[in-house]
mmCIF file of C-alpha atoms in Angstrom:
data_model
loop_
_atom_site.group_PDB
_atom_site.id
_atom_site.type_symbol
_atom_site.label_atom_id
_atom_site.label_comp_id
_atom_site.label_asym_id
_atom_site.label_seq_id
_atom_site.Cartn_x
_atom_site.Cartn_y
_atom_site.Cartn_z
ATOM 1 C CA UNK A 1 -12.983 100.822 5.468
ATOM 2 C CA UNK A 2 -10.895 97.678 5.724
ATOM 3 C CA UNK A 3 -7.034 98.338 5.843
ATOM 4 C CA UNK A 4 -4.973 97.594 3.167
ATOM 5 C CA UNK A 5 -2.938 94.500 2.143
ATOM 6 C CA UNK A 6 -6.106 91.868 1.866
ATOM 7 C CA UNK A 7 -4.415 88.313 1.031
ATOM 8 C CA UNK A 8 -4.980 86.537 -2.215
ATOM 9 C CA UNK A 9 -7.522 84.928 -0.667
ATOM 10 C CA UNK A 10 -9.492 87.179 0.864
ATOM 11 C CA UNK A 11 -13.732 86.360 0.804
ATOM 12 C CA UNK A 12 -14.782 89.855 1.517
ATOM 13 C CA UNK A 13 -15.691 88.497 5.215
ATOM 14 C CA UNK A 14 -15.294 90.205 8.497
ATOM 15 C CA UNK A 15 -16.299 88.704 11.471
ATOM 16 C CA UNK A 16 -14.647 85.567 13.479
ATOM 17 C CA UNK A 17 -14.660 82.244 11.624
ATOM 18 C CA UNK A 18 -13.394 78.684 12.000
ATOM 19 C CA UNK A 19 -13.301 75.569 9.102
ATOM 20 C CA UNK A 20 -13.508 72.078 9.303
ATOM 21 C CA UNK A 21 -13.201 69.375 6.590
ATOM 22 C CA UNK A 22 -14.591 65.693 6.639
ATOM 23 C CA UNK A 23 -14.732 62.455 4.097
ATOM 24 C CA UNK A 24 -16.393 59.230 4.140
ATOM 25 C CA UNK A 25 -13.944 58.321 1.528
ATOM 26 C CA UNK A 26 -10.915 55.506 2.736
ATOM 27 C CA UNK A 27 -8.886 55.779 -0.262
ATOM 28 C CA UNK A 28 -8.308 57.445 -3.890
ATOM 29 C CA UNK A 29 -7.910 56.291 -7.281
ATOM 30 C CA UNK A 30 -7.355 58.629 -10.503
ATOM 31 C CA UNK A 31 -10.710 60.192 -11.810
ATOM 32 C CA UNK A 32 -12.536 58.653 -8.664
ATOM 33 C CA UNK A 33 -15.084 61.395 -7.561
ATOM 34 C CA UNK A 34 -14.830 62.100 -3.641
ATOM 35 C CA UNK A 35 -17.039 63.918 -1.503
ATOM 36 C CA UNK A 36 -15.314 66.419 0.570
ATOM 37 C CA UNK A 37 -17.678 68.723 3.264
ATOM 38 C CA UNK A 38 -16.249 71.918 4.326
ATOM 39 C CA UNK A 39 -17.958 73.292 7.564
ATOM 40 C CA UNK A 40 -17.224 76.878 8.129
ATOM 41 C CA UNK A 41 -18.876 78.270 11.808
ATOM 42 C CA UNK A 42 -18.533 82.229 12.432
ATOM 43 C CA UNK A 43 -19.880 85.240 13.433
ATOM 44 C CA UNK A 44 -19.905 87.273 10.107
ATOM 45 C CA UNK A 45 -22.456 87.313 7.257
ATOM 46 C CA UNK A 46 -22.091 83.606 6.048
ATOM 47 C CA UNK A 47 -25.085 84.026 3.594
ATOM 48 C CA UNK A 48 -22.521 85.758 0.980
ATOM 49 C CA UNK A 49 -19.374 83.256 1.531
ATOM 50 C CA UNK A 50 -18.028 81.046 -1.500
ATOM 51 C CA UNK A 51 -16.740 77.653 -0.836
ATOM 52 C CA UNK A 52 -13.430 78.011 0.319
ATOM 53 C CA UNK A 53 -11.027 76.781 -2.274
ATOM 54 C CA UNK A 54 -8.236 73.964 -1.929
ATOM 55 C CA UNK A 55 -4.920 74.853 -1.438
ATOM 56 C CA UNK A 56 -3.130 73.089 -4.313
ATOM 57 C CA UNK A 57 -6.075 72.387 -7.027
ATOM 58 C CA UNK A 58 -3.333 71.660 -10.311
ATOM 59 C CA UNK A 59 -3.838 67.995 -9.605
ATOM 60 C CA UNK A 60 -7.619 68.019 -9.207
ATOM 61 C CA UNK A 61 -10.928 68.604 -10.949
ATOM 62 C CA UNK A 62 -13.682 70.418 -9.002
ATOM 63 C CA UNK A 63 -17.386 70.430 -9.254
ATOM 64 C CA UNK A 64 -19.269 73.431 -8.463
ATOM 65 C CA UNK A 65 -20.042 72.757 -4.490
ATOM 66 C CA UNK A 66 -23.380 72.965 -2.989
ATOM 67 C CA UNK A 67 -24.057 74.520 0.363
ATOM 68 C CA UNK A 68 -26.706 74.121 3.091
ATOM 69 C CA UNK A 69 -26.787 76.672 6.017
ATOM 70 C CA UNK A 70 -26.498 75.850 9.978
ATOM 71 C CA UNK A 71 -29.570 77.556 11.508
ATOM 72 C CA UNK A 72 -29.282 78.512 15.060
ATOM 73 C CA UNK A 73 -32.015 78.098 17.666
ATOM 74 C CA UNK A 74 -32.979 81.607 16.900
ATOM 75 C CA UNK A 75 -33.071 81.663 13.296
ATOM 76 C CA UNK A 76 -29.570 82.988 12.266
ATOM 77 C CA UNK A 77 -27.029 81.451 10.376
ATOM 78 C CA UNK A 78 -24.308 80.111 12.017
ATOM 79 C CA UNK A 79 -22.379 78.203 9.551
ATOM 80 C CA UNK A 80 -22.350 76.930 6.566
ATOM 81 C CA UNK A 81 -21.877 73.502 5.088
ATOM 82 C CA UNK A 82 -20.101 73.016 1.878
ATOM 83 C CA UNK A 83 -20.425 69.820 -0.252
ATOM 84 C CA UNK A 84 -17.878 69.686 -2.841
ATOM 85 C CA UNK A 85 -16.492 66.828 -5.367
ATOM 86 C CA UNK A 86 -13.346 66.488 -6.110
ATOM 87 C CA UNK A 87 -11.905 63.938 -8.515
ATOM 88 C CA UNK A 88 -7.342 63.321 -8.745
ATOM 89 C CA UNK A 89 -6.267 64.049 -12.443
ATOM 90 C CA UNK A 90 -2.985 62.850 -10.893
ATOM 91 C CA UNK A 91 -0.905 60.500 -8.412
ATOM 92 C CA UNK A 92 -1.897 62.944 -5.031
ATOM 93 C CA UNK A 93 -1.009 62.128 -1.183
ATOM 94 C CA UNK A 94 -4.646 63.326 0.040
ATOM 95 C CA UNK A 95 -7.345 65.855 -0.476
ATOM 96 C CA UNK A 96 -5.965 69.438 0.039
ATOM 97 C CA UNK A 97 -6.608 72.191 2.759
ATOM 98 C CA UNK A 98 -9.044 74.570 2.468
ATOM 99 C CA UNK A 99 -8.971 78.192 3.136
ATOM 100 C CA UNK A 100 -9.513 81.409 2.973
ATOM 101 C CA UNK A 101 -8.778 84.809 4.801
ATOM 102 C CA UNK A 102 -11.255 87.052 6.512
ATOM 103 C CA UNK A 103 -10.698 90.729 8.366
ATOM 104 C CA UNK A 104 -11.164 89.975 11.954
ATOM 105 C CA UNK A 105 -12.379 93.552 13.836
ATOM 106 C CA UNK A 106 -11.253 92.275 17.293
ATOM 107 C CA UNK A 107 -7.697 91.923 16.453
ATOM 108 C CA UNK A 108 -7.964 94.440 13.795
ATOM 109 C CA UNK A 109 -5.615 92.282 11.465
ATOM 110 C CA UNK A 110 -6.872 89.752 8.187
ATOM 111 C CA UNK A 111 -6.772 86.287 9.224
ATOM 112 C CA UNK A 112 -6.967 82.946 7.747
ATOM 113 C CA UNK A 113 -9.278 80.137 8.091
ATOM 114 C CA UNK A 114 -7.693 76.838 7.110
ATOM 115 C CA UNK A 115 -8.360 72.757 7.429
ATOM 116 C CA UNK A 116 -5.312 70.231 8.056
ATOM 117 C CA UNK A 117 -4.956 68.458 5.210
ATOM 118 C CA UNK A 118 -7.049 64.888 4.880
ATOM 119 C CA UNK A 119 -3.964 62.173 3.854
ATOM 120 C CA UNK A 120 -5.558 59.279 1.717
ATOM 121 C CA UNK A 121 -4.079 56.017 0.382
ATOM 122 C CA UNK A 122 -3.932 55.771 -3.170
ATOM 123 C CA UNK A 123 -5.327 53.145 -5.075
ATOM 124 C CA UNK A 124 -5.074 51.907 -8.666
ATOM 125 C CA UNK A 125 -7.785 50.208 -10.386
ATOM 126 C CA UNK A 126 -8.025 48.563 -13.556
ATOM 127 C CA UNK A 127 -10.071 51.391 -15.303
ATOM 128 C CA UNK A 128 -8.180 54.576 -14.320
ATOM 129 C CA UNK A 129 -4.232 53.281 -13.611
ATOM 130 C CA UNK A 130 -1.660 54.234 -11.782
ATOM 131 C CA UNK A 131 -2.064 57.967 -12.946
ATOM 132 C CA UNK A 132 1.559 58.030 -13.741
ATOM 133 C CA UNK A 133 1.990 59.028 -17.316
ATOM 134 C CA UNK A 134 5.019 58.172 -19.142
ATOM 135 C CA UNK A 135 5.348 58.850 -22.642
ATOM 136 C CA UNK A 136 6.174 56.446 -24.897
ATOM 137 C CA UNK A 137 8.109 57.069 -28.328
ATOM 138 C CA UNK A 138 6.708 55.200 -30.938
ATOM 139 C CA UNK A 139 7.711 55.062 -34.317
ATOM 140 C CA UNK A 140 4.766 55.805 -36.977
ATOM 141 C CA UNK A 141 3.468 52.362 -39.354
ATOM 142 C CA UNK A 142 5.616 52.300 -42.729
ATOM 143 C CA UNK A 143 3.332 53.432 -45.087
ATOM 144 C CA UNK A 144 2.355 51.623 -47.768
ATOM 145 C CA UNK A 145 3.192 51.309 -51.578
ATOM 146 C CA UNK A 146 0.077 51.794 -53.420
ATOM 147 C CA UNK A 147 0.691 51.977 -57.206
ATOM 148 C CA UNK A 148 -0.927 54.455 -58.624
ATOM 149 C CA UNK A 149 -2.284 52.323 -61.676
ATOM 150 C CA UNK A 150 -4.817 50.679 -58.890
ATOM 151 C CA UNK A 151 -6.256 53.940 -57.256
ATOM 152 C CA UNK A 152 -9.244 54.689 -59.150
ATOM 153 C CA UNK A 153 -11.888 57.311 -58.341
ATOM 154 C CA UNK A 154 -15.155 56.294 -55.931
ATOM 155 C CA UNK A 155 -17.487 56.991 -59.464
ATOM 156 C CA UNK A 156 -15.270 54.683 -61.350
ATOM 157 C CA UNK A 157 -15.069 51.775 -58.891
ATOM 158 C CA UNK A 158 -18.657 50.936 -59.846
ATOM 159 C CA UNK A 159 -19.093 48.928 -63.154
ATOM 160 C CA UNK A 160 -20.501 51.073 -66.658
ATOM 161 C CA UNK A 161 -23.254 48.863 -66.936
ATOM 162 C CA UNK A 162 -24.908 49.228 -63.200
ATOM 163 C CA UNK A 163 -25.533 53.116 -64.308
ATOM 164 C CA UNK A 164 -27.887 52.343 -66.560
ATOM 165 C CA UNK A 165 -27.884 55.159 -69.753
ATOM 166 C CA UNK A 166 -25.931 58.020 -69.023
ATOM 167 C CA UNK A 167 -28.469 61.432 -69.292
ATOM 168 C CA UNK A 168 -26.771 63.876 -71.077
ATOM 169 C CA UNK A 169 -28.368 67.187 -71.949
ATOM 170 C CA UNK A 170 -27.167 70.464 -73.489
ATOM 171 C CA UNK A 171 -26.613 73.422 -70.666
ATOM 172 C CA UNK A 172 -29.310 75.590 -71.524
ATOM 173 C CA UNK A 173 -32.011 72.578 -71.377
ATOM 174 C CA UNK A 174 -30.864 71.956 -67.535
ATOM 175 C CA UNK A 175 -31.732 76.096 -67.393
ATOM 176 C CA UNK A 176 -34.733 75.441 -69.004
ATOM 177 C CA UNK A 177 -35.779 72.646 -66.210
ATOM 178 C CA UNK A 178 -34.966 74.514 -63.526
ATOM 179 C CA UNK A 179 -36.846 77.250 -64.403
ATOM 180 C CA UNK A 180 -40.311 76.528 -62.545
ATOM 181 C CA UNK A 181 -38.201 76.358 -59.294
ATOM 182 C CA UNK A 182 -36.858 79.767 -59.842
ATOM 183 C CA UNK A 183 -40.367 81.216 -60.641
ATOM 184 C CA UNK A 184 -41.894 79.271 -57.278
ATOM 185 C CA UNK A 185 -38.634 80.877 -55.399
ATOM 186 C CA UNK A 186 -39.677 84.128 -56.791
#
């Protein structure tokens, strides 16, 4: 059994591991997707590890990430490479670290596998701003003065004579008519 005290972060992993993390992107702008992969090498069961998570994900949106295993020359898994999209829901420096901790039975001590942060220019575009918010107190539009001799209802608006005659017929003779439905329903 594995000692106690597992971090936060722990992926139920023992073994030896290391992470890397790589972008084609140059720059970001606010709801801009990017394309982050997250290469994780080790010596443990990589078959059952989740993509490590970022860091400090408040300021980002994140799409499930896909993940496509490093075969070695004898058929084992060796690593695992995680695609995953991000996209900034705010003003951010970069795309975040990665990490998470494993049990490493050499040192007999939990570890944690991390990437250096990936520091990215920020852009703004026309579309998707600056990402600063700042809220802006507006005053609601007077309302207006309707008088109440000119509201009419929406079956009055239309002139008497457009109707044609008006069908009127006692209560029980609308029973009476729908009394083939009824028996049909029955």
């Amino acid at each position: 059994p594995l000692p106690p005290g597992a971090p936060a972060n722990f992926a139920d992993m023992v073994g030896e591991y290391s992470i890397t993390a790589t972008t084609q992107a140059k720059s970001l702008a606010m709801h801009e997707a990017v394309e982050v992969e997250i290469t994780v090498k080790g010596t443990g069961n990589l078959e059952q590890l989740e993509c490590p998570k970022p860091a400090d994900a408040a300021d980002w949106k994140l799409v499930p990430a896909t993940r496509k295993p490093i075969v070695g020359p004898n058929g084992e898994t060796i690593g695992m490479v995680f695609s995953q999209l991000l996209r900034p829901t705010a003003e951010v420096g970069g795309i975040p670290s990665f990490s998470f901790s494993y049990f490493d039975p050499k040192k007999m001590e939990y570890r944690q596998a991390a990437t250096a942060p990936i520091p990215l220019q920020w852009r703004d575009t026309e579309t998707t701003g600056s990402g600063i918010q700042t809220a802006v107190a507006a005053e609601p539009p007077p309302a207006g003065t309707v008088p109440v001799a000119e509201m009419t209802d929406i079956y009055g608006y239309m002139p008497r004579a457009m109707y044609g005659r008006d069908i009127t017929l006692p209560r029980w003779m609308w029973y009476l008519l729908y009394l083939p439905a009824a028996l049909v329903f029955a």
